[in-house]
Short mmCIF file of C-alpha atoms and ligand atoms in Angstrom, two decimals:
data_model
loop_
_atom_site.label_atom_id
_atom_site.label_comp_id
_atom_site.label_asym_id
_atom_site.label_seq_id
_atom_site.Cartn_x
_atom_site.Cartn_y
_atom_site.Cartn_z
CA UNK A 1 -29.56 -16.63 1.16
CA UNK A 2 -31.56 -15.43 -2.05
CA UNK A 3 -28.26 -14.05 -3.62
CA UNK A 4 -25.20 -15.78 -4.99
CA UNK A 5 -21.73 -15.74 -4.13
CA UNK A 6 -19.25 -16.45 -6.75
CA UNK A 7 -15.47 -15.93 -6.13
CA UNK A 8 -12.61 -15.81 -8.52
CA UNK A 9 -9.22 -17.23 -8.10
CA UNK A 10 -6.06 -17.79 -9.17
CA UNK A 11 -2.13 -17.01 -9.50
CA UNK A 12 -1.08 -13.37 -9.18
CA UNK A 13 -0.79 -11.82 -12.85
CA UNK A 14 -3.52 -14.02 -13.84
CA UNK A 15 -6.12 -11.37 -15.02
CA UNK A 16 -9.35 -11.74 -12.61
CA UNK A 17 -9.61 -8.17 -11.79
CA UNK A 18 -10.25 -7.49 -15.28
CA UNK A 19 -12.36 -10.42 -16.27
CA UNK A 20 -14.28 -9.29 -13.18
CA UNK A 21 -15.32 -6.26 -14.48
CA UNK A 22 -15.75 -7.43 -18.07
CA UNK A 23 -18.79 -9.87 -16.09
CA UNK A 24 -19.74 -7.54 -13.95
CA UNK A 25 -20.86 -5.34 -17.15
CA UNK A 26 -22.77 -8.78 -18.59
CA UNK A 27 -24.28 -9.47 -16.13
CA UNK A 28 -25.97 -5.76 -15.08
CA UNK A 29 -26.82 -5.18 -18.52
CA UNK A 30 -29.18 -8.21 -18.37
CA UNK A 31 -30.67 -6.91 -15.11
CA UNK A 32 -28.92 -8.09 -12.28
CA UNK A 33 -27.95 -6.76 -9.25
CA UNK A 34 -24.27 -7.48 -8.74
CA UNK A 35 -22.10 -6.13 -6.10
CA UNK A 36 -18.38 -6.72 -6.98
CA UNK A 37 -15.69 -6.68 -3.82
CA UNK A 38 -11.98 -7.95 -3.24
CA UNK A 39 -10.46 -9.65 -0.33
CA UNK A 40 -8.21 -8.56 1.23
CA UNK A 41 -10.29 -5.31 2.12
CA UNK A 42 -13.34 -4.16 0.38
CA UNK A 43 -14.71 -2.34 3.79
CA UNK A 44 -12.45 -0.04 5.71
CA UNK A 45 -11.32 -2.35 8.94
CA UNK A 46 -10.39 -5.12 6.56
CA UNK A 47 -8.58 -2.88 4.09
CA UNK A 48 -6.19 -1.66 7.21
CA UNK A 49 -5.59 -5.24 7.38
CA UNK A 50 -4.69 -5.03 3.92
CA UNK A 51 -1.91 -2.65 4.50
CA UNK A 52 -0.29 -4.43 7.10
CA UNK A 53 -0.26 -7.72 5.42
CA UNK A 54 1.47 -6.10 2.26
CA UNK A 55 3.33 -3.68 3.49
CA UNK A 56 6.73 -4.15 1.46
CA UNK A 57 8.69 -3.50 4.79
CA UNK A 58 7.10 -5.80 7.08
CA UNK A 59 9.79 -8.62 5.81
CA UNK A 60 9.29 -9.87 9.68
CA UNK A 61 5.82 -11.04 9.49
CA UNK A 62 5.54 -14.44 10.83
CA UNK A 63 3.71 -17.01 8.45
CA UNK A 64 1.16 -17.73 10.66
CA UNK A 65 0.09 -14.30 11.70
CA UNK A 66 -0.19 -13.31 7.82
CA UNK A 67 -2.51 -16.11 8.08
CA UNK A 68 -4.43 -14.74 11.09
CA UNK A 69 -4.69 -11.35 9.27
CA UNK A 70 -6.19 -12.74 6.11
CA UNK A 71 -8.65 -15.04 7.75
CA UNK A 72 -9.62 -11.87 10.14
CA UNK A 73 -10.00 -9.74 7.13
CA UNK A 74 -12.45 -12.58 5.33
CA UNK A 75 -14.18 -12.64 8.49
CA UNK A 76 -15.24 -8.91 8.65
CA UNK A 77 -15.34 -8.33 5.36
CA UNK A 78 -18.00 -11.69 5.21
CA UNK A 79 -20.50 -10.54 7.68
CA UNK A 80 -20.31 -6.97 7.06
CA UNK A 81 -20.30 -6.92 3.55
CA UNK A 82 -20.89 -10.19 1.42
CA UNK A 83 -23.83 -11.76 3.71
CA UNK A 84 -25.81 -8.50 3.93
CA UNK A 85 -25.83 -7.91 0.13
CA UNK A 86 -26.34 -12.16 -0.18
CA UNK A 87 -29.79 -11.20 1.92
CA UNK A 88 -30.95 -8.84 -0.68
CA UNK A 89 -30.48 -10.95 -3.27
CA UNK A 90 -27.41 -9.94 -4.98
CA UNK A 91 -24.91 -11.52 -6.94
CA UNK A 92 -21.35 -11.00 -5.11
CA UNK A 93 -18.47 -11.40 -7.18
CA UNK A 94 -15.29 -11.67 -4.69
CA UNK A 95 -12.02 -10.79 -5.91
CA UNK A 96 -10.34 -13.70 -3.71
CA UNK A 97 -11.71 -15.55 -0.83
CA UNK A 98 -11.02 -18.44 1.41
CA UNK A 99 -8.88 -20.88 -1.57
CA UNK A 100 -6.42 -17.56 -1.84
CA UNK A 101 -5.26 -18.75 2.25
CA UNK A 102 -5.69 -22.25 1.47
CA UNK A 103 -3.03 -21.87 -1.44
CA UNK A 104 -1.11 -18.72 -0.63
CA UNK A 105 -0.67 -20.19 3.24
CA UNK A 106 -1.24 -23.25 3.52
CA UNK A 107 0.77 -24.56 0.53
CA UNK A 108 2.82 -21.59 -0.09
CA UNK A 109 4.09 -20.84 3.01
CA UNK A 110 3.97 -24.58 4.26
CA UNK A 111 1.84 -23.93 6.98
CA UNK A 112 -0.14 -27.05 5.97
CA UNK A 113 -3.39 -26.93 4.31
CA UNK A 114 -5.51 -28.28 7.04
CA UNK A 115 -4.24 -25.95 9.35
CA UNK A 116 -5.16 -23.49 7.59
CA UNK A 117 -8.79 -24.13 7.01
CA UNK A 118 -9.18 -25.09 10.88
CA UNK A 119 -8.76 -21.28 11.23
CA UNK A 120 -10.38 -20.15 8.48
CA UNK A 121 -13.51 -22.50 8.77
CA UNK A 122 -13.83 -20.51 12.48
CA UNK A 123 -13.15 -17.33 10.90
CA UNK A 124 -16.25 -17.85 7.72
CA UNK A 125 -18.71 -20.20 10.37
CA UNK A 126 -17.79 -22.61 7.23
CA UNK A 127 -19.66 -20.52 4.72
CA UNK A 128 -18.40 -21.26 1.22
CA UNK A 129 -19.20 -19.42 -2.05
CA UNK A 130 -21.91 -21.44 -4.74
CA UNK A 131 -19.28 -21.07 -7.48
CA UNK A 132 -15.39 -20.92 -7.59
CA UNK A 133 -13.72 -20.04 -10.74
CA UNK A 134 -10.24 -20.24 -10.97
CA UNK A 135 -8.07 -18.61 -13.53
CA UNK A 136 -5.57 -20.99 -14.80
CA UNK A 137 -2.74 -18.74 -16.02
CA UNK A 138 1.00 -20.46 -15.14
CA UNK A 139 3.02 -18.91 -12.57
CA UNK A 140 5.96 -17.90 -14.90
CA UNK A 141 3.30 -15.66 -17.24
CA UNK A 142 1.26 -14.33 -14.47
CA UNK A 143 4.43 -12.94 -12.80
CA UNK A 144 5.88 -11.79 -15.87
CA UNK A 145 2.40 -9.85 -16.59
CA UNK A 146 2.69 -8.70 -13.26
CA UNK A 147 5.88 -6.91 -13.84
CA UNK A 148 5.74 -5.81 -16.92
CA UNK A 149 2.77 -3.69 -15.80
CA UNK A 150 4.62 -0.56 -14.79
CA UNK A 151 1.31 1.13 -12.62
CA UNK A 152 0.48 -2.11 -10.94
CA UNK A 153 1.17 -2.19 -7.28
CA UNK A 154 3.84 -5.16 -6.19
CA UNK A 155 2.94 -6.26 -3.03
CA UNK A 156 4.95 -7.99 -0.51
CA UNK A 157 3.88 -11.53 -1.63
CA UNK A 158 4.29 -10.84 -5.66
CA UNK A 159 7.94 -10.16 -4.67
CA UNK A 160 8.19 -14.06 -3.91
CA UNK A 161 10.58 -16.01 -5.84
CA UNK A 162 9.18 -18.20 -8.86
CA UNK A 163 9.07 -21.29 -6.99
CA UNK A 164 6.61 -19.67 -4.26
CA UNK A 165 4.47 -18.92 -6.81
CA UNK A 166 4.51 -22.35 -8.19
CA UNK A 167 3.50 -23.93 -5.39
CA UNK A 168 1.18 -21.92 -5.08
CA UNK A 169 0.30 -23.34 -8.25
CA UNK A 170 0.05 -26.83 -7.34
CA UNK A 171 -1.92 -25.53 -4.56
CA UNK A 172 -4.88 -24.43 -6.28
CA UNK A 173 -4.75 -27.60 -8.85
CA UNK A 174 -5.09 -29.83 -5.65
CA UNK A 175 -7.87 -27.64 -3.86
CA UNK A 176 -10.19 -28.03 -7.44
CA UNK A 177 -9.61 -31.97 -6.65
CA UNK A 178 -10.54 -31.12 -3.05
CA UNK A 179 -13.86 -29.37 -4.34
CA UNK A 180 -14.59 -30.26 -7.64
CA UNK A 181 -18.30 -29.54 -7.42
CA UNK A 182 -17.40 -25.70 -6.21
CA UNK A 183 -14.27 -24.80 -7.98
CA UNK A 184 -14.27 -24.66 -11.89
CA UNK A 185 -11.21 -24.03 -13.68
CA UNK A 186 -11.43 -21.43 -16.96
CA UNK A 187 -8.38 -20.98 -19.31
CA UNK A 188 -6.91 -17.77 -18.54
CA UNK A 189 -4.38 -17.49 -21.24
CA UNK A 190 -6.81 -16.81 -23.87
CA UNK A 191 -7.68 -12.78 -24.89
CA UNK A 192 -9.96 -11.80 -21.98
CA UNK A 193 -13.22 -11.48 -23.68
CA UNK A 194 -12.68 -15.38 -24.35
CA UNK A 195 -11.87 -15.35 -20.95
CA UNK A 196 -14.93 -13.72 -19.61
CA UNK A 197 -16.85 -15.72 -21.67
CA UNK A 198 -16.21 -18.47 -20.20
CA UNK A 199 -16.35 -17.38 -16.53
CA UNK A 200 -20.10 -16.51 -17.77
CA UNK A 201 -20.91 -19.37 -19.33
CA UNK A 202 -20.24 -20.83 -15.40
CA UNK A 203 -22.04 -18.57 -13.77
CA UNK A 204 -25.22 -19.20 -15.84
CA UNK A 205 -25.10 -22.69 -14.55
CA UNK A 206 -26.03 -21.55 -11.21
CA UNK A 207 -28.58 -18.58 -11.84
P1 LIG B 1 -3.76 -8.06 -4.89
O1 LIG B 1 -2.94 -6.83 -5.06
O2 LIG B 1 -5.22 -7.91 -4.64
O3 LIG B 1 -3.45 -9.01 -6.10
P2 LIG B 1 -4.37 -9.87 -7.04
O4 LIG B 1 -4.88 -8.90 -8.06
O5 LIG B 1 -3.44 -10.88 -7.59
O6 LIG B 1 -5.48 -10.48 -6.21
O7 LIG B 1 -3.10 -8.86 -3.70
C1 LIG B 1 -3.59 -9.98 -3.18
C2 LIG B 1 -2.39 -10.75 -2.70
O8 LIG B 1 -2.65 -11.36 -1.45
C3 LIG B 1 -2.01 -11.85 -3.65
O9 LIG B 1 -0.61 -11.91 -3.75
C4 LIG B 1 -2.53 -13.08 -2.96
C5 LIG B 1 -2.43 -12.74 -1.52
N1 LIG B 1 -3.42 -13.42 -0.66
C6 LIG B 1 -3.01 -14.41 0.22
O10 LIG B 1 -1.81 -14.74 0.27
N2 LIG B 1 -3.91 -15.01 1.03
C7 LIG B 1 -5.22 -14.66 1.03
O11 LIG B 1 -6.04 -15.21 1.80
C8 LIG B 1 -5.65 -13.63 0.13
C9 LIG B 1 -7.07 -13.21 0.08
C10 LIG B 1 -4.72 -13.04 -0.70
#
Protein backbone atom coordinates (compact mmCIF):
# COMPACT_ATOMS: atom_id res chain seq x y z
CA UNK A 1 0.00 0.00 0.00
CA UNK A 2 1.72 3.43 -0.98
CA UNK A 3 -0.84 5.37 1.24
CA UNK A 4 -1.31 5.56 4.98
CA UNK A 5 -3.99 4.73 7.19
CA UNK A 6 -4.28 6.53 10.38
CA UNK A 7 -7.40 6.13 12.63
CA UNK A 8 -8.56 8.15 15.54
CA UNK A 9 -10.09 6.95 18.70
CA UNK A 10 -11.49 7.47 21.73
CA UNK A 11 -14.53 8.02 24.30
CA UNK A 12 -17.71 9.57 22.88
CA UNK A 13 -17.60 13.50 23.56
CA UNK A 14 -13.98 13.32 23.17
CA UNK A 15 -13.51 15.78 20.18
CA UNK A 16 -11.94 13.64 17.13
CA UNK A 17 -14.35 14.76 14.60
CA UNK A 18 -13.11 18.13 15.03
CA UNK A 19 -9.45 17.56 15.50
CA UNK A 20 -9.97 15.53 12.32
CA UNK A 21 -10.77 18.24 10.30
CA UNK A 22 -8.44 20.74 11.97
CA UNK A 23 -5.51 17.90 10.40
CA UNK A 24 -7.14 17.28 7.59
CA UNK A 25 -6.65 21.19 6.69
CA UNK A 26 -2.64 20.74 7.77
CA UNK A 27 -2.04 18.33 6.15
CA UNK A 28 -3.66 19.38 2.41
CA UNK A 29 -2.24 22.65 2.72
CA UNK A 30 1.26 21.06 2.65
CA UNK A 31 0.27 18.97 -0.38
CA UNK A 32 -1.16 15.88 0.54
CA UNK A 33 -3.76 13.92 -0.62
CA UNK A 34 -5.95 12.99 2.31
CA UNK A 35 -9.24 11.33 2.17
CA UNK A 36 -11.06 11.67 5.56
CA UNK A 37 -14.03 8.87 6.36
CA UNK A 38 -15.93 7.60 9.59
CA UNK A 39 -16.89 4.19 10.61
CA UNK A 40 -19.68 3.32 11.07
CA UNK A 41 -20.68 4.29 7.36
CA UNK A 42 -18.74 6.47 5.10
CA UNK A 43 -20.20 4.51 1.81
CA UNK A 44 -23.89 3.96 1.46
CA UNK A 45 -24.32 -0.03 2.41
CA UNK A 46 -22.32 0.57 5.55
CA UNK A 47 -24.10 3.77 6.51
CA UNK A 48 -27.62 1.63 6.42
CA UNK A 49 -25.78 -0.36 8.84
CA UNK A 50 -25.29 2.69 10.66
CA UNK A 51 -28.91 3.30 11.13
CA UNK A 52 -29.78 0.11 12.38
CA UNK A 53 -27.09 -0.12 14.89
CA UNK A 54 -28.18 3.36 16.40
CA UNK A 55 -31.44 3.47 15.95
CA UNK A 56 -32.72 4.86 19.46
CA UNK A 57 -35.65 2.26 19.30
CA UNK A 58 -33.90 -0.82 18.61
CA UNK A 59 -33.45 -1.26 22.65
CA UNK A 60 -33.68 -5.21 21.57
CA UNK A 61 -30.52 -5.52 19.77
CA UNK A 62 -28.61 -8.40 21.00
CA UNK A 63 -24.87 -7.60 21.99
CA UNK A 64 -23.46 -9.79 19.72
CA UNK A 65 -25.32 -8.89 16.59
CA UNK A 66 -24.39 -5.04 17.26
CA UNK A 67 -21.11 -6.61 17.04
CA UNK A 68 -21.76 -8.44 13.74
CA UNK A 69 -23.12 -5.13 12.29
CA UNK A 70 -20.08 -3.08 13.14
CA UNK A 71 -17.52 -5.57 12.04
CA UNK A 72 -19.76 -5.98 8.65
CA UNK A 73 -19.80 -2.29 8.26
CA UNK A 74 -15.67 -2.11 8.74
CA UNK A 75 -15.59 -4.80 6.33
CA UNK A 76 -17.33 -2.99 3.38
CA UNK A 77 -16.47 0.13 4.18
CA UNK A 78 -12.45 -1.36 4.19
CA UNK A 79 -12.37 -2.81 0.80
CA UNK A 80 -14.58 -0.47 -0.87
CA UNK A 81 -13.37 2.58 0.39
CA UNK A 82 -10.11 2.76 2.61
CA UNK A 83 -7.92 0.09 0.50
CA UNK A 84 -8.76 1.63 -2.90
CA UNK A 85 -7.78 5.20 -1.85
CA UNK A 86 -4.58 3.32 0.31
CA UNK A 87 -3.62 2.12 -3.55
CA UNK A 88 -3.43 5.60 -4.79
CA UNK A 89 -1.46 6.73 -2.29
CA UNK A 90 -3.59 8.61 0.02
CA UNK A 91 -3.56 9.40 3.48
CA UNK A 92 -6.95 7.98 5.12
CA UNK A 93 -7.91 9.45 8.24
CA UNK A 94 -10.77 7.07 9.81
CA UNK A 95 -13.12 8.45 12.16
CA UNK A 96 -13.17 5.02 14.25
CA UNK A 97 -12.07 1.64 13.23
CA UNK A 98 -11.47 -1.78 14.56
CA UNK A 99 -10.29 -0.54 18.62
CA UNK A 100 -13.99 1.31 18.64
CA UNK A 101 -15.47 -2.86 18.67
CA UNK A 102 -12.65 -3.96 20.64
CA UNK A 103 -13.66 -1.35 23.44
CA UNK A 104 -17.28 -0.51 22.76
CA UNK A 105 -18.00 -4.60 22.49
CA UNK A 106 -15.75 -6.38 23.72
CA UNK A 107 -15.19 -4.55 27.05
CA UNK A 108 -18.27 -2.57 27.09
CA UNK A 109 -20.72 -4.90 26.45
CA UNK A 110 -18.67 -7.88 28.04
CA UNK A 111 -18.62 -9.80 25.10
CA UNK A 112 -14.90 -10.47 25.79
CA UNK A 113 -12.20 -8.86 23.95
CA UNK A 114 -10.86 -11.82 22.15
CA UNK A 115 -14.04 -12.66 20.91
CA UNK A 116 -14.38 -9.87 19.48
CA UNK A 117 -11.31 -9.57 17.39
CA UNK A 118 -11.80 -13.37 16.23
CA UNK A 119 -14.67 -11.74 14.24
CA UNK A 120 -13.31 -8.74 13.41
CA UNK A 121 -9.79 -10.09 12.34
CA UNK A 122 -12.17 -12.25 9.61
CA UNK A 123 -14.12 -9.30 8.88
CA UNK A 124 -10.55 -6.72 8.07
CA UNK A 125 -8.31 -10.11 6.62
CA UNK A 126 -6.27 -8.68 9.82
CA UNK A 127 -5.46 -5.39 8.18
CA UNK A 128 -4.59 -2.80 10.82
CA UNK A 129 -4.07 0.97 10.38
CA UNK A 130 0.02 2.35 10.53
CA UNK A 131 -1.03 4.80 13.26
CA UNK A 132 -3.71 4.84 16.07
CA UNK A 133 -4.29 7.94 17.95
CA UNK A 134 -6.44 7.92 20.71
CA UNK A 135 -8.05 10.88 22.33
CA UNK A 136 -7.76 10.66 25.98
CA UNK A 137 -10.69 12.77 27.23
CA UNK A 138 -12.43 11.00 30.64
CA UNK A 139 -15.70 9.51 30.29
CA UNK A 140 -17.51 11.93 32.74
CA UNK A 141 -16.33 15.18 30.37
CA UNK A 142 -16.79 13.54 27.09
CA UNK A 143 -20.43 12.71 28.01
CA UNK A 144 -21.06 15.89 29.55
CA UNK A 145 -19.70 17.61 26.16
CA UNK A 146 -21.82 15.33 24.49
CA UNK A 147 -24.92 16.62 26.02
CA UNK A 148 -24.44 19.84 26.43
CA UNK A 149 -24.19 20.06 22.62
CA UNK A 150 -27.82 20.73 21.84
CA UNK A 151 -27.44 19.84 17.64
CA UNK A 152 -25.38 16.77 18.26
CA UNK A 153 -27.11 13.56 17.46
CA UNK A 154 -27.39 11.02 20.72
CA UNK A 155 -27.19 7.77 19.52
CA UNK A 156 -28.34 4.66 21.06
CA UNK A 157 -24.93 3.85 22.70
CA UNK A 158 -24.22 7.65 24.08
CA UNK A 159 -27.48 7.02 26.02
CA UNK A 160 -25.40 4.37 28.15
CA UNK A 161 -25.09 4.95 31.73
CA UNK A 162 -21.65 6.48 33.05
CA UNK A 163 -20.25 3.30 34.05
CA UNK A 164 -20.60 1.86 30.31
CA UNK A 165 -18.72 4.51 29.25
CA UNK A 166 -16.06 3.94 31.73
CA UNK A 167 -15.35 0.76 30.86
CA UNK A 168 -15.18 1.60 27.90
CA UNK A 169 -12.54 3.64 29.23
CA UNK A 170 -10.45 1.08 30.70
CA UNK A 171 -10.94 -0.58 27.49
CA UNK A 172 -9.03 1.56 25.32
CA UNK A 173 -6.17 2.15 28.16
CA UNK A 174 -5.63 -1.72 28.00
CA UNK A 175 -5.79 -2.05 24.06
CA UNK A 176 -2.71 0.91 23.89
CA UNK A 177 -0.84 -1.80 26.27
CA UNK A 178 -2.04 -4.43 23.78
CA UNK A 179 -0.46 -2.31 20.81
CA UNK A 180 1.78 0.09 21.99
CA UNK A 181 3.75 0.40 18.78
CA UNK A 182 0.23 1.28 16.81
CA UNK A 183 -1.83 3.15 19.25
CA UNK A 184 -0.54 6.60 20.60
CA UNK A 185 -2.38 8.34 23.16
CA UNK A 186 -2.74 12.49 22.72
CA UNK A 187 -4.26 14.64 25.57
CA UNK A 188 -7.59 15.57 24.54
CA UNK A 189 -8.53 17.94 27.23
CA UNK A 190 -6.39 20.64 26.03
CA UNK A 191 -8.03 23.60 23.46
CA UNK A 192 -8.16 21.68 20.15
CA UNK A 193 -5.55 23.41 18.21
CA UNK A 194 -3.17 21.98 21.07
CA UNK A 195 -4.94 19.05 20.39
CA UNK A 196 -4.39 18.82 16.73
CA UNK A 197 -1.08 19.65 17.21
CA UNK A 198 -0.26 16.96 18.70
CA UNK A 199 -2.17 14.36 16.64
CA UNK A 200 0.25 16.00 13.83
CA UNK A 201 3.20 15.91 15.44
CA UNK A 202 2.29 11.76 15.33
CA UNK A 203 1.46 11.58 12.12
CA UNK A 204 4.76 13.15 10.90
CA UNK A 205 6.48 10.26 12.50
CA UNK A 206 5.18 8.00 9.93
CA UNK A 207 5.22 10.14 6.60
P1 LIG B 1 -20.84 8.68 16.30
O1 LIG B 1 -22.12 9.43 16.27
O2 LIG B 1 -20.03 8.60 15.06
O3 LIG B 1 -20.01 9.22 17.51
P2 LIG B 1 -18.50 9.63 17.68
O4 LIG B 1 -18.41 11.02 17.12
O5 LIG B 1 -18.28 9.55 19.14
O6 LIG B 1 -17.64 8.64 16.91
O7 LIG B 1 -21.19 7.23 16.81
C1 LIG B 1 -20.33 6.22 16.90
C2 LIG B 1 -20.81 5.38 18.04
O8 LIG B 1 -20.69 4.00 17.74
C3 LIG B 1 -20.02 5.62 19.29
O9 LIG B 1 -20.90 5.62 20.40
C4 LIG B 1 -19.12 4.42 19.36
C5 LIG B 1 -19.92 3.35 18.71
N1 LIG B 1 -19.12 2.30 18.05
C6 LIG B 1 -19.07 1.03 18.60
O10 LIG B 1 -19.68 0.77 19.64
N2 LIG B 1 -18.36 0.05 17.98
C7 LIG B 1 -17.70 0.28 16.81
O11 LIG B 1 -17.06 -0.64 16.25
C8 LIG B 1 -17.75 1.59 16.25
C9 LIG B 1 -17.05 1.90 14.98
C10 LIG B 1 -18.47 2.57 16.90
Amino acid sequence: MKGKFISFEGPDGSGKTSIIKIVEKFLKDKGYDVLVTREPGGISISEKIRDIIHDVNHTEMDPRTEALLYAASRSQHLNQKIKPALLEGKIVLCDRYVDSSLAYQGIGRHLGLENVLAINMFAIDSFFPDLTIFVDVRPEIGLKRVFSTEEREKNRLDLEPLNFHEEIYQGYLELIKRYPNRIKKINGEQDKESVASDAIELIETIL
